[in-house]
Amino acid sequence: MSNSIIKVEELGKRYYIGHEKQQSYTAMRDVIATNVKSVGKNLKRLFQNYAASSVSGDVIEEFWALKDINFEIKQGEAVGIIGRNGAGKSTLLKVLSRITEPTKGRIEINGRLASLLEVGTGFHPELSGRENIFLNGAILGMSRSETKRKFDEIVDFSGVEKFLDTPVKRYSSGMYVRLAFAVAAHLESEILIVDEVLAVGDSEFQNKCLGKMGDVAKGEGRTVLFVSHNMLAIKQLCKSGIYLKNGSVEMIGGIDSMIENYSKKENKVYEFKQIEIKDIGVIVNNIQLNAEKKGVIIPFQPLEIEIEIFSKNEIDKIGLEIIITHVDTNGIVFATNSKTRKNIDIKLNRGKNKITCLINSFNLCSGNYTLGFGVDLPFVLFYYYEKDLMDFVVDEIIVPPSLLPTSSSYGRVYLEHEWIN
């Protein structure tokens, strides 16, 4: 169509995976002897067979990183590409950026394309920041005068003016990203492709980049393809999305329904396994986090922990305990027992019971956590505790720099506070 800027039809990308096998090394001459009759017909296949057989003997597996991908993107759209690690997101962007050749299919791109796929992409390490700006402009087909016109904006946005004449091999990863994004976003390309690389920068720069990408898509009418695991950032920038799963398109549509679908299928809280506490005749049938909003837990939002319990008897003033532990550090970040709350007496009736622990603002930083659950009775030496009962993920979130950097060096819990001078 006339306003389509990217069109992909039946796109596929295949790799060969070698599996180690206790066999003798396959020499290049052996492969040539085996394939000599077909050299003229398919020289490319000969070298593929050599590369695979040299690594793994005769055990070669085909792996399709992308399978029958079809989509169309209109000019000026901001499109989020989501999916789990290994879904094919980065491979797709590399194929669109002409870094990787597709195995099959057709790609039609109408316009100049700038991409930021990983730290240092498109930069020559021996050249200075200044020289790399002009180099990238030339790669995009821009004249020196066009790049020069944008030069001051690029330097100001990146904040690396002091190191502009330093070889970029001496830049930190953060400086690399700042300059690379500034170049990609400010040079006059019709299409901007950005991978998860923005996660390297600090939260202030991430917000700055999101704002710029929004300006690029909405104000300048350029097209943006954005890959991220940060659903809030995707939602903030994009109106439509492509959901990839195992190398195939699972869904294409509006970003809200896309994220909801993704959360339910990919990031759903792990299934709860029923536990029976025989000593007191109690069965914990289920524990759910945000029962009506299953998926990755969003920080700084209310969190409902809903507990479904079957009891054979009436139990007054029972103590229910929740303990949340950070997976990497194995440290407890939150614990509560209903008996310690003033004016709260939990009573279990005979039969089914539903008790909810409501956390008004779930101020945990992004990461992997486990939930433990305990029960104790008043005036009785009884205590039951199940550690690591269920795993859950707290999503990354981009917040104003005055609130919270996402770096783990700032701890795992955000406490509402202010500075007074």
One Martini backbone bead per residue (centre of mass of N, CA, C, O) as a GRO file, in nm:
protein
  421
    1MET     BB    1   0.102   0.032   0.010
    2SER     BB    2   0.151   0.371   0.009
    3ASN     BB    3   0.192   0.386   0.350
    4SER     BB    4   0.405   0.165   0.346
    5ILE     BB    5   0.729   0.100   0.498
    6ILE     BB    6   0.673  -0.207   0.598
    7LYS     BB    7   0.715  -0.539   0.442
    8VAL     BB    8   0.630  -0.877   0.539
    9GLU     BB    9   0.696  -1.207   0.377
   10GLU     BB   10   0.762  -1.516   0.471
   11LEU     BB   11   0.968  -1.501   0.700
   12GLY     BB   12   1.301  -1.659   0.732
   13LYS     BB   13   1.534  -1.807   0.986
   14ARG     BB   14   1.824  -2.012   0.960
   15TYR     BB   15   1.996  -2.249   1.165
   16TYR     BB   16   2.286  -2.428   1.270
   17ILE     BB   17   2.314  -2.702   1.499
   18GLY     BB   18   2.568  -2.833   1.697
   19HIS     BB   19   2.636  -3.161   1.825
   20GLU     BB   20   2.819  -3.323   2.033
   21LYS     BB   21   3.062  -3.575   1.918
   22GLN     BB   22   3.248  -3.877   1.929
   23GLN     BB   23   3.452  -3.772   1.678
   24SER     BB   24   3.621  -3.715   1.423
   25TYR     BB   25   3.765  -3.487   1.247
   26THR     BB   26   3.647  -3.274   0.990
   27ALA     BB   27   3.768  -3.208   0.701
   28MET     BB   28   3.762  -3.012   0.427
   29ARG     BB   29   3.839  -3.235   0.215
   30ASP     BB   30   3.602  -3.427   0.283
   31VAL     BB   31   3.373  -3.239   0.207
   32ILE     BB   32   3.463  -3.193  -0.085
   33ALA     BB   33   3.455  -3.492  -0.176
   34THR     BB   34   3.148  -3.529  -0.113
   35ASN     BB   35   3.062  -3.239  -0.281
   36VAL     BB   36   3.187  -3.208  -0.573
   37LYS     BB   37   2.930  -3.248  -0.759
   38SER     BB   38   2.782  -2.973  -0.610
   39VAL     BB   39   2.950  -2.713  -0.628
   40GLY     BB   40   2.825  -2.569  -0.874
   41LYS     BB   41   2.529  -2.557  -0.747
   42ASN     BB   42   2.625  -2.535  -0.411
   43LEU     BB   43   2.857  -2.369  -0.242
   44LYS     BB   44   2.718  -2.269   0.014
   45ARG     BB   45   2.640  -2.549   0.132
   46LEU     BB   46   2.925  -2.656   0.171
   47PHE     BB   47   3.010  -2.450   0.401
   48GLN     BB   48   2.784  -2.523   0.593
   49ASN     BB   49   2.862  -2.822   0.630
   50TYR     BB   50   3.143  -2.770   0.738
   51ALA     BB   51   3.077  -2.598   0.983
   52ALA     BB   52   2.892  -2.809   1.120
   53SER     BB   53   3.077  -3.072   1.109
   54SER     BB   54   3.327  -2.955   1.262
   55VAL     BB   55   3.169  -2.926   1.536
   56SER     BB   56   2.951  -3.211   1.524
   57GLY     BB   57   2.988  -3.386   1.301
   58ASP     BB   58   2.672  -3.538   1.199
   59VAL     BB   59   2.519  -3.344   1.405
   60ILE     BB   60   2.240  -3.171   1.266
   61GLU     BB   61   2.043  -2.877   1.339
   62GLU     BB   62   1.756  -2.716   1.274
   63PHE     BB   63   1.695  -2.355   1.324
   64TRP     BB   64   1.409  -2.145   1.360
   65ALA     BB   65   1.398  -1.815   1.447
   66LEU     BB   66   1.213  -1.775   1.189
   67LYS     BB   67   0.847  -1.813   1.099
   68ASP     BB   68   0.639  -1.692   0.891
   69ILE     BB   69   0.655  -1.374   0.861
   70ASN     BB   70   0.377  -1.129   0.895
   71PHE     BB   71   0.378  -0.774   0.806
   72GLU     BB   72   0.257  -0.425   0.850
   73ILE     BB   73   0.386  -0.085   0.826
   74LYS     BB   74   0.319   0.233   0.887
   75GLN     BB   75   0.361   0.547   0.861
   76GLY     BB   76   0.430   0.669   1.194
   77GLU     BB   77   0.463   0.421   1.359
   78ALA     BB   78   0.456   0.268   1.689
   79VAL     BB   79   0.626  -0.043   1.749
   80GLY     BB   80   0.594  -0.321   1.952
   81ILE     BB   81   0.827  -0.583   2.050
   82ILE     BB   82   0.734  -0.894   2.190
   83GLY     BB   83   0.893  -1.132   2.416
   84ARG     BB   84   1.077  -1.372   2.491
   85ASN     BB   85   1.356  -1.514   2.524
   86GLY     BB   86   1.401  -1.643   2.195
   87ALA     BB   87   1.159  -1.539   1.997
   88GLY     BB   88   1.309  -1.324   1.763
   89LYS     BB   89   1.351  -1.015   1.787
   90SER     BB   90   1.653  -0.957   1.713
   91THR     BB   91   1.652  -1.107   1.446
   92LEU     BB   92   1.444  -0.930   1.306
   93LEU     BB   93   1.606  -0.664   1.326
   94LYS     BB   94   1.856  -0.766   1.169
   95VAL     BB   95   1.708  -0.820   0.908
   96LEU     BB   96   1.589  -0.531   0.868
   97SER     BB   97   1.899  -0.407   0.889
   98ARG     BB   98   2.093  -0.601   0.712
   99ILE     BB   99   2.279  -0.795   0.891
  100THR     BB  100   2.086  -1.031   0.820
  101GLU     BB  101   2.010  -1.297   0.624
  102PRO     BB  102   1.758  -1.439   0.488
  103THR     BB  103   1.628  -1.750   0.396
  104LYS     BB  104   1.333  -1.630   0.359
  105GLY     BB  105   1.150  -1.416   0.180
  106ARG     BB  106   1.007  -1.073   0.213
  107ILE     BB  107   1.138  -0.730   0.198
  108GLU     BB  108   0.990  -0.398   0.242
  109ILE     BB  109   1.167  -0.079   0.225
  110ASN     BB  110   1.064   0.274   0.264
  111GLY     BB  111   1.361   0.390   0.353
  112ARG     BB  112   1.553   0.504   0.595
  113LEU     BB  113   1.767   0.324   0.835
  114ALA     BB  114   1.790   0.322   1.193
  115SER     BB  115   2.003   0.144   1.434
  116LEU     BB  116   1.978   0.002   1.786
  117LEU     BB  117   2.099  -0.312   1.907
  118GLU     BB  118   2.392  -0.249   2.031
  119VAL     BB  119   2.668  -0.184   2.176
  120GLY     BB  120   2.841  -0.016   1.910
  121THR     BB  121   2.673   0.001   1.672
  122GLY     BB  122   2.845   0.151   1.398
  123PHE     BB  123   3.118   0.172   1.547
  124HIS     BB  124   3.447   0.289   1.558
  125PRO     BB  125   3.681   0.248   1.804
  126GLU     BB  126   3.918   0.448   1.680
  127LEU     BB  127   3.712   0.658   1.671
  128SER     BB  128   3.560   0.928   1.737
  129GLY     BB  129   3.271   1.070   1.810
  130ARG     BB  130   3.273   1.270   1.577
  131GLU     BB  131   3.344   1.066   1.348
  132ASN     BB  132   3.097   0.874   1.397
  133ILE     BB  133   2.876   1.067   1.321
  134PHE     BB  134   2.964   1.098   1.020
  135LEU     BB  135   2.968   0.800   0.951
  136ASN     BB  136   2.664   0.743   1.004
  137GLY     BB  137   2.561   0.946   0.801
  138ALA     BB  138   2.689   0.809   0.551
  139ILE     BB  139   2.547   0.533   0.583
  140LEU     BB  140   2.255   0.684   0.548
  141GLY     BB  141   2.309   0.902   0.303
  142MET     BB  142   2.435   1.157   0.414
  143SER     BB  143   2.549   1.453   0.413
  144ARG     BB  144   2.765   1.657   0.567
  145SER     BB  145   2.565   1.897   0.599
  146GLU     BB  146   2.337   1.736   0.734
  147THR     BB  147   2.499   1.642   0.981
  148LYS     BB  148   2.594   1.923   1.076
  149ARG     BB  149   2.305   2.031   1.142
  150LYS     BB  150   2.277   1.791   1.381
  151PHE     BB  151   2.524   1.794   1.573
  152ASP     BB  152   2.443   1.965   1.825
  153GLU     BB  153   2.201   1.789   1.909
  154ILE     BB  154   2.356   1.528   1.955
  155VAL     BB  155   2.555   1.630   2.173
  156ASP     BB  156   2.346   1.738   2.374
  157PHE     BB  157   2.189   1.471   2.420
  158SER     BB  158   2.439   1.285   2.508
  159GLY     BB  159   2.665   1.434   2.701
  160VAL     BB  160   2.980   1.405   2.537
  161GLU     BB  161   3.151   1.665   2.480
  162LYS     BB  162   3.418   1.614   2.646
  163PHE     BB  163   3.457   1.324   2.453
  164LEU     BB  164   3.445   1.375   2.136
  165ASP     BB  165   3.784   1.329   2.082
  166THR     BB  166   3.745   1.037   2.179
  167PRO     BB  167   3.779   0.725   2.160
  168VAL     BB  168   3.518   0.493   2.190
  169LYS     BB  169   3.684   0.263   2.337
  170ARG     BB  170   3.677   0.459   2.611
  171TYR     BB  171   3.396   0.413   2.658
  172SER     BB  172   3.129   0.359   2.812
  173SER     BB  173   2.834   0.203   2.783
  174GLY     BB  174   2.667   0.458   2.840
  175MET     BB  175   2.806   0.645   2.630
  176TYR     BB  176   2.749   0.477   2.386
  177VAL     BB  177   2.439   0.491   2.403
  178ARG     BB  178   2.401   0.796   2.399
  179LEU     BB  179   2.531   0.842   2.121
  180ALA     BB  180   2.386   0.631   1.949
  181PHE     BB  181   2.100   0.739   1.994
  182ALA     BB  182   2.143   1.028   1.901
  183VAL     BB  183   2.213   0.953   1.613
  184ALA     BB  184   1.962   0.779   1.535
  185ALA     BB  185   1.739   1.006   1.613
  186HIS     BB  186   1.861   1.271   1.442
  187LEU     BB  187   1.883   1.144   1.193
  188GLU     BB  188   1.736   1.132   0.859
  189SER     BB  189   1.525   0.889   0.919
  190GLU     BB  190   1.231   0.700   0.869
  191ILE     BB  191   1.365   0.466   1.053
  192LEU     BB  192   1.349   0.336   1.395
  193ILE     BB  193   1.564   0.102   1.568
  194VAL     BB  194   1.508  -0.047   1.901
  195ASP     BB  195   1.654  -0.211   2.143
  196GLU     BB  196   1.737  -0.315   2.474
  197VAL     BB  197   1.984  -0.113   2.513
  198LEU     BB  198   1.853   0.104   2.713
  199ALA     BB  199   1.913  -0.057   2.983
  200VAL     BB  200   2.201   0.068   3.029
  201GLY     BB  201   2.085   0.312   3.116
  202ASP     BB  202   1.961   0.541   3.294
  203SER     BB  203   1.653   0.657   3.388
  204GLU     BB  204   1.684   0.941   3.271
  205PHE     BB  205   1.769   0.852   2.984
  206GLN     BB  206   1.528   0.672   2.922
  207ASN     BB  207   1.319   0.900   2.931
  208LYS     BB  208   1.453   1.067   2.711
  209CYS     BB  209   1.426   0.852   2.486
  210LEU     BB  210   1.119   0.818   2.494
  211GLY     BB  211   1.059   1.110   2.423
  212LYS     BB  212   1.203   1.109   2.149
  213MET     BB  213   1.043   0.876   2.019
  214GLY     BB  214   0.776   1.023   2.039
  215ASP     BB  215   0.859   1.260   1.856
  216VAL     BB  216   0.932   1.095   1.608
  217ALA     BB  217   0.643   0.968   1.568
  218LYS     BB  218   0.447   1.222   1.614
  219GLY     BB  219   0.600   1.488   1.511
  220GLU     BB  220   0.776   1.353   1.248
  221GLY     BB  221   0.653   1.079   1.115
  222ARG     BB  222   0.808   0.842   1.213
  223THR     BB  223   0.937   0.516   1.244
  224VAL     BB  224   0.894   0.276   1.522
  225LEU     BB  225   1.100   0.012   1.662
  226PHE     BB  226   1.036  -0.159   1.980
  227VAL     BB  227   1.240  -0.333   2.211
  228SER     BB  228   1.099  -0.477   2.519
  229HIS     BB  229   1.043  -0.575   2.873
  230ASN     BB  230   0.905  -0.296   2.916
  231MET     BB  231   0.573  -0.244   2.932
  232LEU     BB  232   0.550   0.060   3.003
  233ALA     BB  233   0.724   0.166   2.773
  234ILE     BB  234   0.560   0.046   2.545
  235LYS     BB  235   0.289   0.182   2.624
  236GLN     BB  236   0.390   0.478   2.609
  237LEU     BB  237   0.481   0.466   2.291
  238CYS     BB  238   0.273   0.248   2.186
  239LYS     BB  239  -0.018   0.131   1.986
  240SER     BB  240   0.135  -0.116   1.867
  241GLY     BB  241   0.195  -0.482   1.806
  242ILE     BB  242   0.437  -0.762   1.831
  243TYR     BB  243   0.398  -1.109   1.902
  244LEU     BB  244   0.650  -1.333   1.993
  245LYS     BB  245   0.675  -1.703   1.942
  246ASN     BB  246   0.902  -1.919   1.852
  247GLY     BB  247   0.939  -1.731   1.572
  248SER     BB  248   0.637  -1.639   1.583
  249VAL     BB  249   0.331  -1.502   1.525
  250GLU     BB  250   0.086  -1.455   1.774
  251MET     BB  251   0.038  -1.128   1.755
  252ILE     BB  252  -0.165  -0.850   1.622
  253GLY     BB  253  -0.202  -0.513   1.767
  254GLY     BB  254  -0.297  -0.366   2.025
  255ILE     BB  255  -0.110  -0.294   2.306
  256ASP     BB  256  -0.302  -0.375   2.537
  257SER     BB  257  -0.381  -0.662   2.436
  258MET     BB  258  -0.091  -0.760   2.403
  259ILE     BB  259   0.004  -0.744   2.700
  260GLU     BB  260  -0.217  -0.919   2.819
  261ASN     BB  261  -0.152  -1.172   2.653
  262TYR     BB  262   0.144  -1.199   2.738
  263SER     BB  263   0.105  -1.219   3.046
  264LYS     BB  264  -0.072  -1.477   3.044
  265LYS     BB  265   0.136  -1.665   2.875
  266GLU     BB  266   0.438  -1.584   2.999
  267ASN     BB  267   0.403  -1.419   3.307
  268LYS     BB  268   0.269  -1.603   3.480
  269VAL     BB  269   0.202  -1.707   3.762
  270TYR     BB  270   0.273  -1.964   3.922
  271GLU     BB  271   0.145  -2.246   4.000
  272PHE     BB  272  -0.047  -2.365   4.251
  273LYS     BB  273   0.009  -2.583   4.525
  274GLN     BB  274  -0.155  -2.769   4.715
  275ILE     BB  275  -0.205  -2.751   5.077
  276GLU     BB  276  -0.179  -2.962   5.374
  277ILE     BB  277  -0.293  -2.918   5.722
  278LYS     BB  278  -0.362  -3.168   5.929
  279ASP     BB  279  -0.341  -3.071   6.232
  280ILE     BB  280  -0.596  -2.841   6.157
  281GLY     BB  281  -0.777  -2.890   5.899
  282VAL     BB  282  -0.613  -2.751   5.644
  283ILE     BB  283  -0.666  -2.607   5.310
  284VAL     BB  284  -0.468  -2.470   5.055
  285ASN     BB  285  -0.589  -2.399   4.737
  286ASN     BB  286  -0.502  -2.080   4.704
  287ILE     BB  287  -0.272  -1.833   4.553
  288GLN     BB  288  -0.308  -1.487   4.457
  289LEU     BB  289  -0.189  -1.230   4.236
  290ASN     BB  290  -0.394  -1.042   4.121
  291ALA     BB  291  -0.650  -1.218   4.021
  292GLU     BB  292  -0.756  -1.009   3.776
  293LYS     BB  293  -0.419  -0.954   3.707
  294LYS     BB  294  -0.250  -1.143   3.550
  295GLY     BB  295   0.107  -1.135   3.599
  296VAL     BB  296   0.313  -0.905   3.610
  297ILE     BB  297   0.436  -0.713   3.856
  298ILE     BB  298   0.359  -0.384   3.945
  299PRO     BB  299   0.508  -0.132   4.064
  300PHE     BB  300   0.340   0.103   4.271
  301GLN     BB  301   0.100  -0.089   4.313
  302PRO     BB  302  -0.154  -0.256   4.397
  303LEU     BB  303  -0.171  -0.561   4.609
  304GLU     BB  304  -0.325  -0.881   4.586
  305ILE     BB  305  -0.354  -1.140   4.835
  306GLU     BB  306  -0.519  -1.440   4.766
  307ILE     BB  307  -0.681  -1.666   4.999
  308GLU     BB  308  -0.769  -2.014   4.979
  309ILE     BB  309  -0.965  -2.182   5.240
  310PHE     BB  310  -1.004  -2.497   5.394
  311SER     BB  311  -1.216  -2.588   5.677
  312LYS     BB  312  -1.324  -2.821   5.922
  313ASN     BB  313  -1.306  -2.577   6.122
  314GLU     BB  314  -1.334  -2.347   6.357
  315ILE     BB  315  -1.111  -2.049   6.362
  316ASP     BB  316  -0.974  -1.836   6.586
  317LYS     BB  317  -0.729  -1.619   6.550
  318ILE     BB  318  -0.560  -1.660   6.307
  319GLY     BB  319  -0.236  -1.689   6.163
  320LEU     BB  320  -0.123  -1.511   5.878
  321GLU     BB  321   0.161  -1.555   5.655
  322ILE     BB  322   0.387  -1.332   5.475
  323ILE     BB  323   0.677  -1.402   5.258
  324ILE     BB  324   0.929  -1.211   5.087
  325THR     BB  325   1.181  -1.318   4.849
  326HIS     BB  326   1.487  -1.281   4.714
  327VAL     BB  327   1.647  -1.479   4.498
  328ASP     BB  328   1.951  -1.384   4.476
  329THR     BB  329   1.982  -1.320   4.807
  330ASN     BB  330   1.774  -1.459   5.009
  331GLY     BB  331   1.612  -1.208   5.108
  332ILE     BB  332   1.403  -1.045   5.314
  333VAL     BB  333   1.153  -0.784   5.216
  334PHE     BB  334   0.879  -0.921   5.338
  335ALA     BB  335   0.654  -0.918   5.633
  336THR     BB  336   0.344  -1.079   5.758
  337ASN     BB  337   0.102  -1.083   6.037
  338SER     BB  338  -0.222  -1.077   6.132
  339LYS     BB  339  -0.166  -1.064   6.451
  340THR     BB  340  -0.001  -0.775   6.431
  341ARG     BB  341  -0.265  -0.640   6.365
  342LYS     BB  342  -0.475  -0.408   6.440
  343ASN     BB  343  -0.801  -0.509   6.464
  344ILE     BB  344  -0.718  -0.812   6.359
  345ASP     BB  345  -0.936  -1.097   6.300
  346ILE     BB  346  -0.894  -1.418   6.193
  347LYS     BB  347  -1.161  -1.623   6.060
  348LEU     BB  348  -1.248  -1.961   6.028
  349ASN     BB  349  -1.471  -2.127   5.856
  350ARG     BB  350  -1.659  -2.373   5.771
  351GLY     BB  351  -1.494  -2.430   5.485
  352LYS     BB  352  -1.492  -2.171   5.283
  353ASN     BB  353  -1.220  -1.927   5.233
  354LYS     BB  354  -1.148  -1.563   5.198
  355ILE     BB  355  -0.831  -1.397   5.197
  356THR     BB  356  -0.692  -1.057   5.212
  357CYS     BB  357  -0.388  -0.898   5.112
  358LEU     BB  358  -0.334  -0.547   5.115
  359ILE     BB  359  -0.116  -0.357   4.912
  360ASN     BB  360  -0.107  -0.031   4.834
  361SER     BB  361   0.224  -0.031   4.777
  362PHE     BB  362   0.447  -0.205   4.564
  363ASN     BB  363   0.790  -0.131   4.662
  364LEU     BB  364   0.943  -0.305   4.440
  365CYS     BB  365   1.189  -0.396   4.264
  366SER     BB  366   1.310  -0.539   4.013
  367GLY     BB  367   1.249  -0.901   3.988
  368ASN     BB  368   1.294  -1.204   4.171
  369TYR     BB  369   1.043  -1.389   4.353
  370THR     BB  370   0.918  -1.523   4.666
  371LEU     BB  371   0.650  -1.704   4.829
  372GLY     BB  372   0.547  -1.730   5.162
  373PHE     BB  373   0.357  -1.953   5.398
  374GLY     BB  374   0.176  -1.910   5.711
  375VAL     BB  375   0.070  -2.083   6.025
  376ASP     BB  376  -0.095  -1.979   6.336
  377LEU     BB  377  -0.185  -2.028   6.680
  378PRO     BB  378  -0.339  -1.936   6.955
  379PHE     BB  379  -0.208  -2.069   7.244
  380VAL     BB  380  -0.028  -2.246   7.039
  381LEU     BB  381   0.232  -2.476   6.948
  382PHE     BB  382   0.188  -2.364   6.628
  383TYR     BB  383   0.375  -2.404   6.310
  384TYR     BB  384   0.345  -2.316   5.961
  385TYR     BB  385   0.587  -2.338   5.679
  386GLU     BB  386   0.619  -2.229   5.330
  387LYS     BB  387   0.872  -2.218   5.119
  388ASP     BB  388   0.871  -2.124   4.808
  389LEU     BB  389   0.573  -2.154   4.683
  390MET     BB  390   0.608  -1.896   4.482
  391ASP     BB  391   0.668  -1.735   4.182
  392PHE     BB  392   0.776  -1.395   4.085
  393VAL     BB  393   0.747  -1.088   3.894
  394VAL     BB  394   0.905  -0.776   3.877
  395ASP     BB  395   0.881  -0.520   3.695
  396GLU     BB  396   0.992  -0.291   3.508
  397ILE     BB  397   1.050   0.071   3.567
  398ILE     BB  398   0.989   0.397   3.461
  399VAL     BB  399   1.104   0.671   3.646
  400PRO     BB  400   1.159   0.935   3.795
  401PRO     BB  401   1.463   1.036   3.924
  402SER     BB  402   1.331   1.131   4.203
  403LEU     BB  403   1.268   0.831   4.286
  404LEU     BB  404   1.396   0.562   4.096
  405PRO     BB  405   1.637   0.368   4.038
  406THR     BB  406   1.681   0.042   3.891
  407SER     BB  407   1.914  -0.018   4.046
  408SER     BB  408   2.031  -0.250   4.282
  409SER     BB  409   2.211  -0.042   4.449
  410TYR     BB  410   1.921   0.071   4.583
  411GLY     BB  411   1.788  -0.186   4.629
  412ARG     BB  412   1.445  -0.337   4.690
  413VAL     BB  413   1.321  -0.084   4.845
  414TYR     BB  414   1.076   0.169   4.841
  415LEU     BB  415   1.073   0.476   5.023
  416GLU     BB  416   0.890   0.717   5.120
  417HIS     BB  417   1.042   1.046   5.056
  418GLU     BB  418   1.242   1.333   5.175
  419TRP     BB  419   1.421   1.636   5.129
  420ILE     BB  420   1.561   1.865   5.380
  421ASN     BB  421   1.691   2.221   5.410
   0.00000   0.00000   0.00000
